[in-house]
mmCIF file of C-alpha atoms in Angstrom:
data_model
loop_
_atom_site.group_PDB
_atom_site.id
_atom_site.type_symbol
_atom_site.label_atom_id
_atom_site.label_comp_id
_atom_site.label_asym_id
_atom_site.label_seq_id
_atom_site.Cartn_x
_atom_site.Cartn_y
_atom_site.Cartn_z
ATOM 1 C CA UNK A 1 1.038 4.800 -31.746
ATOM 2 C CA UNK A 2 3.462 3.579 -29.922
ATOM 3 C CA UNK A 3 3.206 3.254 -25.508
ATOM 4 C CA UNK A 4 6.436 3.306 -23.314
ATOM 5 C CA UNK A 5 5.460 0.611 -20.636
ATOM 6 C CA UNK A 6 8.009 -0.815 -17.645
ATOM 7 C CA UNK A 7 9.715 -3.887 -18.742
ATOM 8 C CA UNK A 8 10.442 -5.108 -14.899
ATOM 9 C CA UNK A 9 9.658 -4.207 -11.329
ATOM 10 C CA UNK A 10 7.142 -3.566 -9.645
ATOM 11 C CA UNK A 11 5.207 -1.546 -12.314
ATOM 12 C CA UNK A 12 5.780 -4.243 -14.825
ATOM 13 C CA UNK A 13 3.190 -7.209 -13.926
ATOM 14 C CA UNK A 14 0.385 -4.488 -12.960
ATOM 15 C CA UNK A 15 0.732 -2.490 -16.310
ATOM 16 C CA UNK A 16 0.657 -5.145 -18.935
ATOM 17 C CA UNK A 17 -2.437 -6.573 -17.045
ATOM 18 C CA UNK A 18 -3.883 -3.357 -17.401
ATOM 19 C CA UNK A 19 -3.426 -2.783 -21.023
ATOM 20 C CA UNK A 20 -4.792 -6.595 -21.343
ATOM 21 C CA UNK A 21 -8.315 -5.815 -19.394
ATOM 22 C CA UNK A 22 -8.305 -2.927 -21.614
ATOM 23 C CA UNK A 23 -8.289 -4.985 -24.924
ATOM 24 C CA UNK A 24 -5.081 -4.351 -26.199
ATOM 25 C CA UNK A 25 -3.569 -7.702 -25.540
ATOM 26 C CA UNK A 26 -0.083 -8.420 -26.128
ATOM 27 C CA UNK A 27 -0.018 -10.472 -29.652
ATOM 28 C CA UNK A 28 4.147 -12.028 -28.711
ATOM 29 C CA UNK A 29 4.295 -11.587 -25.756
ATOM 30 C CA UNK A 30 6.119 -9.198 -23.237
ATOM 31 C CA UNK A 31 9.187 -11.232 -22.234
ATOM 32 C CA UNK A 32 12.735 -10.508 -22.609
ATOM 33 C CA UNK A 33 11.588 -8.327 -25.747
ATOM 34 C CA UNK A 34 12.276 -4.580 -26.556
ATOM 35 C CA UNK A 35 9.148 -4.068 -28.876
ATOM 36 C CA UNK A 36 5.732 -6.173 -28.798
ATOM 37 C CA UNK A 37 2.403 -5.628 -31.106
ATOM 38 C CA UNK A 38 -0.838 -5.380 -29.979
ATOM 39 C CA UNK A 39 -4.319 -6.562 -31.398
ATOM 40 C CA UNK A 40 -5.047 -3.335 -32.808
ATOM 41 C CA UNK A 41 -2.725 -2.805 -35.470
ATOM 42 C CA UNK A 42 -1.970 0.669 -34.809
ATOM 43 C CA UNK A 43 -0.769 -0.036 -31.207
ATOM 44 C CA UNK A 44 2.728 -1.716 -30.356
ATOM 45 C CA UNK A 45 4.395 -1.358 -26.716
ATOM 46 C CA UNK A 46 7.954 -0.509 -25.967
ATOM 47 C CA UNK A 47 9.082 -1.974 -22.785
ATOM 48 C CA UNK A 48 11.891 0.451 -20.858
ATOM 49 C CA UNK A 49 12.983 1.371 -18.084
ATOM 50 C CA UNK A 50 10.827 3.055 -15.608
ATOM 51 C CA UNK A 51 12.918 5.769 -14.843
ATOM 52 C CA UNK A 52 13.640 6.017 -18.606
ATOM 53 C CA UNK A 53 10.334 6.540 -20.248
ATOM 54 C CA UNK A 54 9.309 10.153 -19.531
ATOM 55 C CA UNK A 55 12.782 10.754 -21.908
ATOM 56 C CA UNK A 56 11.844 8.514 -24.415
ATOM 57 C CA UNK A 57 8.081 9.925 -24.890
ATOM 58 C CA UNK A 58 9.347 13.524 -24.944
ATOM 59 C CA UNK A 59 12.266 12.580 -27.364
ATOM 60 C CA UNK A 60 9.597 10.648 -30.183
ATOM 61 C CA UNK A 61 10.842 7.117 -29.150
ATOM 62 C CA UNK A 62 7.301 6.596 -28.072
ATOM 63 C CA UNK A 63 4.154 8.451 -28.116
ATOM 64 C CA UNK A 64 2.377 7.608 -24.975
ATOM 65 C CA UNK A 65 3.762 6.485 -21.347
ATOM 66 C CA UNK A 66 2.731 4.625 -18.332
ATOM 67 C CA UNK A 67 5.433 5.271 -15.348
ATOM 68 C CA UNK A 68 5.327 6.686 -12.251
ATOM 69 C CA UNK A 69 4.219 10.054 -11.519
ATOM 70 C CA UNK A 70 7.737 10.388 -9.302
ATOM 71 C CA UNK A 71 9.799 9.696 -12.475
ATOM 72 C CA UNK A 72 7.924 12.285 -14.590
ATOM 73 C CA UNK A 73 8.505 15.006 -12.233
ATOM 74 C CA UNK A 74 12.355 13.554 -11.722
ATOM 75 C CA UNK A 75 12.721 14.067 -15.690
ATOM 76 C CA UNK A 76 11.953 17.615 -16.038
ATOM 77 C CA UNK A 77 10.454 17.083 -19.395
ATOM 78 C CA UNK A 78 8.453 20.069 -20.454
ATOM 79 C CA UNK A 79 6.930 18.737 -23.593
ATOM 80 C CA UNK A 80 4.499 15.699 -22.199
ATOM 81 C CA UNK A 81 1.460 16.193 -20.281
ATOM 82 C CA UNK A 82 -0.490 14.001 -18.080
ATOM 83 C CA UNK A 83 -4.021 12.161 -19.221
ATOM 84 C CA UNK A 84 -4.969 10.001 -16.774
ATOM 85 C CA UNK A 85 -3.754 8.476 -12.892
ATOM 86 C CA UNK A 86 -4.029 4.906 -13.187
ATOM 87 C CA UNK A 87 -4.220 4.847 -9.313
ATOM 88 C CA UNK A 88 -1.655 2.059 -8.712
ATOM 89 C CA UNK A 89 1.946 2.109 -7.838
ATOM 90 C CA UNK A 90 0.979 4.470 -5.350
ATOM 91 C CA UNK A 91 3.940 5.538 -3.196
ATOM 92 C CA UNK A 92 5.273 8.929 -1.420
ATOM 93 C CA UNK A 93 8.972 10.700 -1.713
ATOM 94 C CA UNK A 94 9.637 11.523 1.963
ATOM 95 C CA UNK A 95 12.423 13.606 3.488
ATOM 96 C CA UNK A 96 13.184 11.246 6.392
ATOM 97 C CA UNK A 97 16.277 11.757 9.139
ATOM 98 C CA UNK A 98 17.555 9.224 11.790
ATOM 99 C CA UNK A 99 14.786 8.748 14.790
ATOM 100 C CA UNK A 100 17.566 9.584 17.286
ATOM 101 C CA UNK A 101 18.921 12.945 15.453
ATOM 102 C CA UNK A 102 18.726 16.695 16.346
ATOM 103 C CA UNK A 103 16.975 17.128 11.914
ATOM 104 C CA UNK A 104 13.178 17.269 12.802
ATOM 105 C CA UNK A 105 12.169 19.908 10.350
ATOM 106 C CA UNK A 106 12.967 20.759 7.000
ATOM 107 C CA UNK A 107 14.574 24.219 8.079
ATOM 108 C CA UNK A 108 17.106 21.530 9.914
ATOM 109 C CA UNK A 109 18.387 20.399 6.787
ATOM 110 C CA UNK A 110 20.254 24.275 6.335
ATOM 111 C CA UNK A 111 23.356 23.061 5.399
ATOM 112 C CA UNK A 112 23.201 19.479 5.858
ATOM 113 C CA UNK A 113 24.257 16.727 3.471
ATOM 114 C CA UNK A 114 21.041 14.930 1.847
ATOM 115 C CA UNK A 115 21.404 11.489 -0.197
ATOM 116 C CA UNK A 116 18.786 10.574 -2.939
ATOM 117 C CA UNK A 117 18.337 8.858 -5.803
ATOM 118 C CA UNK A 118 16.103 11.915 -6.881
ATOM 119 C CA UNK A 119 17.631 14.712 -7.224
ATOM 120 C CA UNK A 120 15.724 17.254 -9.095
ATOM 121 C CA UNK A 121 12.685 16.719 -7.388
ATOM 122 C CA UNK A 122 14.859 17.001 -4.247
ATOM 123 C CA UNK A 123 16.445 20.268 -5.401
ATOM 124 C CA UNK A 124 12.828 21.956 -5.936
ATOM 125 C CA UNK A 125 11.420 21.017 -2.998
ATOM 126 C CA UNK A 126 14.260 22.432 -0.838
ATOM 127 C CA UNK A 127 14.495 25.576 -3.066
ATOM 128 C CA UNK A 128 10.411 25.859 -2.842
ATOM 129 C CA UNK A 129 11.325 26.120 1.247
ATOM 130 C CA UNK A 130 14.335 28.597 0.964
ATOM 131 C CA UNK A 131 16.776 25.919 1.975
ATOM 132 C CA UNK A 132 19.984 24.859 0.718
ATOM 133 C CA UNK A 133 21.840 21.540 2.081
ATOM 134 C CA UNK A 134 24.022 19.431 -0.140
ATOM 135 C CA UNK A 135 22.302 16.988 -2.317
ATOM 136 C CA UNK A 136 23.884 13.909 -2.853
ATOM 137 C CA UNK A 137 22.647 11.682 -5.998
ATOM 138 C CA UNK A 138 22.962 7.967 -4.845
ATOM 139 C CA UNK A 139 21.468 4.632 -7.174
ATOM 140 C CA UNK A 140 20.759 2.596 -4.497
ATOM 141 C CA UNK A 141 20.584 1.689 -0.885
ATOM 142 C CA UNK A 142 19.646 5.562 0.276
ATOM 143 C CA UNK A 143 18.329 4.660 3.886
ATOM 144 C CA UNK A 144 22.089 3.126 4.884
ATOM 145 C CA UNK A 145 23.526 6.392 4.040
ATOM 146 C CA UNK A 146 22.869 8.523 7.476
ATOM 147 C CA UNK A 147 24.303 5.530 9.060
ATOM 148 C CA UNK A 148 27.156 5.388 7.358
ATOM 149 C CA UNK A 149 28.029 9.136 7.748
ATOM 150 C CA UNK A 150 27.629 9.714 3.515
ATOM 151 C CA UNK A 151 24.619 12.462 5.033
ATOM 152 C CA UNK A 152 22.510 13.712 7.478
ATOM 153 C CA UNK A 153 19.093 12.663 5.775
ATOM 154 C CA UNK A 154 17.684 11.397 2.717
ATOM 155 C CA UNK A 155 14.474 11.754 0.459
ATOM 156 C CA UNK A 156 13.481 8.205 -0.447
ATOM 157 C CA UNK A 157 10.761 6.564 -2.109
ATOM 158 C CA UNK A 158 8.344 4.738 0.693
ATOM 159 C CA UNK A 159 4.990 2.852 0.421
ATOM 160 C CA UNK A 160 4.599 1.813 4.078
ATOM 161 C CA UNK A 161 7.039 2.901 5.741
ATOM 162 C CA UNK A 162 8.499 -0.905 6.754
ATOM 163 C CA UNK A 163 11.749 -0.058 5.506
ATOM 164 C CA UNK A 164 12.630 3.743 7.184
ATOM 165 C CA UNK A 165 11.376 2.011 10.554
ATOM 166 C CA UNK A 166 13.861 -0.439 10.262
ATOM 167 C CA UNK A 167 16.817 1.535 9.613
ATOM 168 C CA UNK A 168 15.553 4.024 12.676
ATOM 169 C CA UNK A 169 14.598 6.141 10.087
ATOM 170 C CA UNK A 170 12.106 9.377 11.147
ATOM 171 C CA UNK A 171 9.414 11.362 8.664
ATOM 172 C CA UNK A 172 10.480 14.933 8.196
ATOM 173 C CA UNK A 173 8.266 15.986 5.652
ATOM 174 C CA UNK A 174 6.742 14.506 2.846
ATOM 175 C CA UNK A 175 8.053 15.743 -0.705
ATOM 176 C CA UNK A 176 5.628 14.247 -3.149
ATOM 177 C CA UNK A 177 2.847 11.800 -3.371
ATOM 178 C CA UNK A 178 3.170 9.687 -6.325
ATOM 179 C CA UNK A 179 0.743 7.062 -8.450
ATOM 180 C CA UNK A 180 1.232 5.536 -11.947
ATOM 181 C CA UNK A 181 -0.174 8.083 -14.584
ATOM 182 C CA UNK A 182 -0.658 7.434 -18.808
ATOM 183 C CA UNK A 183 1.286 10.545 -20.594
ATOM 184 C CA UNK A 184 1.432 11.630 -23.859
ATOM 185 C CA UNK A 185 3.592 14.303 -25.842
ATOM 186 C CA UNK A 186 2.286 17.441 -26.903
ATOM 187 C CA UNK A 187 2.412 16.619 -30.204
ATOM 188 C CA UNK A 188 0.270 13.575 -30.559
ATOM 189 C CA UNK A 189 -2.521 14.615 -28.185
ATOM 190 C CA UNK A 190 -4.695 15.487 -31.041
ATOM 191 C CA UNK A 191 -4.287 12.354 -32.432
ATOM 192 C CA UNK A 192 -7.408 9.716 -31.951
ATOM 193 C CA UNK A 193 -5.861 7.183 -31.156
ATOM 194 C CA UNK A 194 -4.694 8.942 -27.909
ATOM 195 C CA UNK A 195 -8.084 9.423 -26.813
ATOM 196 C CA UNK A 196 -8.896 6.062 -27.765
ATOM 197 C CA UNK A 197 -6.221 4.413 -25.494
ATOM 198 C CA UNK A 198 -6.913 6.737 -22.655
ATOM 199 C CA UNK A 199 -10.571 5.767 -22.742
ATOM 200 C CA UNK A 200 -10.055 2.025 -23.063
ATOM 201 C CA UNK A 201 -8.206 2.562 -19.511
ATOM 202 C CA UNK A 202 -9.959 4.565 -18.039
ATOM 203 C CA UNK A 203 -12.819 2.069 -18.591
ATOM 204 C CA UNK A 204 -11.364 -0.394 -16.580
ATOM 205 C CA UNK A 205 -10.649 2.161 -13.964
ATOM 206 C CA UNK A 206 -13.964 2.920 -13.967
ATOM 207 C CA UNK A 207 -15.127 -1.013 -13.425
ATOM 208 C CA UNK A 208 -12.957 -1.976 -10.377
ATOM 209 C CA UNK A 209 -15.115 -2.272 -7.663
ATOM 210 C CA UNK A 210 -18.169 -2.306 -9.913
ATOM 211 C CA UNK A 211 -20.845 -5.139 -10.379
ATOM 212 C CA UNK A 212 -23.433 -5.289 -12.248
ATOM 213 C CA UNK A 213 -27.366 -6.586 -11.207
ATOM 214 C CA UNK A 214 -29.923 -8.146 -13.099
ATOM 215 C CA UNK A 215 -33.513 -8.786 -11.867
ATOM 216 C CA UNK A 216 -37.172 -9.384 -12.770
ATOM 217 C CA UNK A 217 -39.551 -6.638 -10.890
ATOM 218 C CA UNK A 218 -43.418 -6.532 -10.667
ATOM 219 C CA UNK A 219 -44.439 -3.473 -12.400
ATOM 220 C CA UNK A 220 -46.338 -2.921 -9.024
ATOM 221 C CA UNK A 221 -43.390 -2.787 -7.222
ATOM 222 C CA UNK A 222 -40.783 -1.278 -8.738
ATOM 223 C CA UNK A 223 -40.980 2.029 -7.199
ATOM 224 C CA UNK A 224 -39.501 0.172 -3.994
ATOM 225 C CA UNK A 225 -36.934 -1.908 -5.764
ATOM 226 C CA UNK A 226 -35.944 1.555 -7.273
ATOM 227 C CA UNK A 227 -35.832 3.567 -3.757
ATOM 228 C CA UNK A 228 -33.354 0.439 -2.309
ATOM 229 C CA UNK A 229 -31.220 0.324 -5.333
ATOM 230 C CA UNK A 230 -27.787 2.584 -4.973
ATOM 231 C CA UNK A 231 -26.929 2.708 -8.823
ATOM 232 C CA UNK A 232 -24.900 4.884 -10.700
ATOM 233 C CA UNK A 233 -27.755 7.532 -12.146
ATOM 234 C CA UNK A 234 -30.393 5.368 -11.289
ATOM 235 C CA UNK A 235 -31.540 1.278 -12.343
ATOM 236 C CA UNK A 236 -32.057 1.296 -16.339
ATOM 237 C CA UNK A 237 -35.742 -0.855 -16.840
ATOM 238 C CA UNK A 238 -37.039 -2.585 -19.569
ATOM 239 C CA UNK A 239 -39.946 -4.796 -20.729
ATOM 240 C CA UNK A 240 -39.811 -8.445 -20.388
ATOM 241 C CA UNK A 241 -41.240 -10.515 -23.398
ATOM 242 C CA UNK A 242 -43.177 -13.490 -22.631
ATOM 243 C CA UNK A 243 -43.044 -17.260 -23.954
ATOM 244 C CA UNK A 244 -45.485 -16.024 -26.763
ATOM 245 C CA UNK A 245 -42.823 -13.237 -27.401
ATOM 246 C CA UNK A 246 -45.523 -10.271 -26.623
ATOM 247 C CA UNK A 247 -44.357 -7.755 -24.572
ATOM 248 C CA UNK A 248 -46.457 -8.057 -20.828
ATOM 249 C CA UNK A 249 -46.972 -5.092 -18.247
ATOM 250 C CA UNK A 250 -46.530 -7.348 -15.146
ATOM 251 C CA UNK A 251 -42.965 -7.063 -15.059
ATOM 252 C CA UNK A 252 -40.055 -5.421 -15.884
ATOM 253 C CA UNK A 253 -36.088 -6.068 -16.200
ATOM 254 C CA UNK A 254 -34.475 -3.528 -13.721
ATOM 255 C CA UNK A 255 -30.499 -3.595 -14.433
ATOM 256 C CA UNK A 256 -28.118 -1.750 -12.235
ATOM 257 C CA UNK A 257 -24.454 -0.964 -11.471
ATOM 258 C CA UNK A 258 -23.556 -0.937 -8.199
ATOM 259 C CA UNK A 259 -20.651 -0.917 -5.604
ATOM 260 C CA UNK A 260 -19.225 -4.152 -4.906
ATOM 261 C CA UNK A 261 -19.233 -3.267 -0.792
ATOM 262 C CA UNK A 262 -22.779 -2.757 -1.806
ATOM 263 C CA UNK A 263 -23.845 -5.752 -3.004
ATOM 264 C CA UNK A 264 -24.777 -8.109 -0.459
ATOM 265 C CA UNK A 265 -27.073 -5.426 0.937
ATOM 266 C CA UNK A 266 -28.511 -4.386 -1.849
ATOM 267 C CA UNK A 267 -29.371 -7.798 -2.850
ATOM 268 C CA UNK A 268 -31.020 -8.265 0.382
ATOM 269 C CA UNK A 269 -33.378 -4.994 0.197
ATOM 270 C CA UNK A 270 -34.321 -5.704 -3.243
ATOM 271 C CA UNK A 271 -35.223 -9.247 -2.679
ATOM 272 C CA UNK A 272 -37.640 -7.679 -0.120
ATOM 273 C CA UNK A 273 -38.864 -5.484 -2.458
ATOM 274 C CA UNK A 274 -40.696 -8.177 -4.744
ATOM 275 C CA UNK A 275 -37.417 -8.786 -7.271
ATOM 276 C CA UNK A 276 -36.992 -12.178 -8.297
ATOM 277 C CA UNK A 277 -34.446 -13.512 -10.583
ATOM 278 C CA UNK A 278 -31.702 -11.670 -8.991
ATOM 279 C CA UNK A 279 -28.144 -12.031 -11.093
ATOM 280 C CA UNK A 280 -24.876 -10.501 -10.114
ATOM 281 C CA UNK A 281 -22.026 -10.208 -12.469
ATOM 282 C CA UNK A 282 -18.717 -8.871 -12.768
ATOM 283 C CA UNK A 283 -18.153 -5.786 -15.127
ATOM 284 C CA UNK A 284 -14.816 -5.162 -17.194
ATOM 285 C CA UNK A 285 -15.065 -2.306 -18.343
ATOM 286 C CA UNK A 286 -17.325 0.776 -17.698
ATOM 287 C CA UNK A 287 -17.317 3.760 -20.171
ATOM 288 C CA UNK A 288 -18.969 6.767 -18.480
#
């Protein structure tokens, strides 16, 4: 099994720490490399680039892919389908037109000249509104172009906007939200190791923001420590053994996951409660 991963950018640094929190560290590294193993011998990485790996999944150079939603759709690869949003990388393709201009709609654009490094995604989303300006494919630099009379607007990647304002750029419309997403091919979906991978992500996913509490609870009061405690599916409890290792009814073990944002609190109402022995700790990884 063999995942398509960035090998520089922005993407980069934020994917191969994912795959690492996930267990499948890197056994040689991921520098200046084309190939790398992981520790489970049925796992190796190809680094490429962004851009390039929704072609190199659906053509068999790799099974699996982690790029950016934007770069999928840009492809128009019909053979690989999506299996999870990894929720980072997050960005939006906007349709954006000098602040001082007459384009304020997308209608506007009716024979106007559009620059972007995007151009099938561009295409669609004009031909989705019954419009037909002039695409122009650019690799780089797209917000100088309506200043340099190349065309009337562009569709550009933006995260916070920072760069259109400074190049008195304006918002038309927005032509697709985008995230990082794991694909795989068609082909291989049925394979287990597929399902293993996208689980061991999703796991970590699943633990950001998460911590995990630990506490001793009089059986007498852990109906209140319960009613206080905002856990996923409700605080797991167990018996406690004594110092003579017998099991005792005075009090229980109440473990729960909780919110991060929801810690502090929590601790708090607990403690209030009648727990004792309160431990926090961080989770990494959470398979629901």
């Amino acid at each position: 099994m063999r995942i398509a991963v960035p090998n520089k950018g922005r993407l980069h640094e934020p994917t191969i720490d994912l795959l690492e929190r996930a267990g499948l560290h890197l056994e040689n590294g991921a520098d200046r490399k084309l190939y790398a193993d992981t520790v489970d011998p049925d796992v190796s990485v190809l680094f490429a680039r962004a851009a390039d790996i929704p072609e190199y999944v659906a053509d068999g150079a790799a099974d699996l892919g982690i790029t950016g939603y934007d770069q999928v759709c840009e492809a128009r690869v019909d053979n690989v389908e999506e299996l999870l949003d990894l929720e980072f990388g997050r960005c939006r393709l906007v349709l954006a037109a000098p602040e001082d201009g007459e384009l304020e709609t997308v209608a506007d654009m009716a024979g106007k000249t559009v620059a972007t490094e995007f151009p099938n995604i561009t295409s669609n989303f004009f031909a989705d509104a019954g419009i037909d300006p002039d695409i122009v494919e650019v690799t780089g630099a797209t917000e100088l172009t309506p200043h340099v009379e190349m065309a009337d607007a562009i569709v550009d990647i933006t995260s916070t906007g920072t760069t259109l304002k400074m190049n008195r750029l304006a918002v038309v419309d927005e032509v697709l939200s985008s995230s990082v997403r794991l694909f795989g091919r068609d082909d291989v979906l049925e394979n287990p190791k597929v399902e293993e991978v996208r689980t061991a992500l999703a796991s970590v996913k699943q633990a950001e923001g998460k911590r995990y509490l630990m506490m001793n609870v009089p059986t007498a009061k852990l109906d209140a420590v319960r009613d206080v405690i905002p856990g996923l599916g409700g605080p797991t409890v167990m018996n406690i053994a004594g110092e003579d290792g017998e099991v005792g009814d005075e009090k229980v073990a109440v473990h729960a996951v909780v919110n991060e944002g929801d810690v502090f609190e929590t601790i708090t109402e607990v403690k209030k409660a009648g727990a004792s022995d309160i431990l926090v700790t961080e989770i990494e990884r959470l398979v629901e």
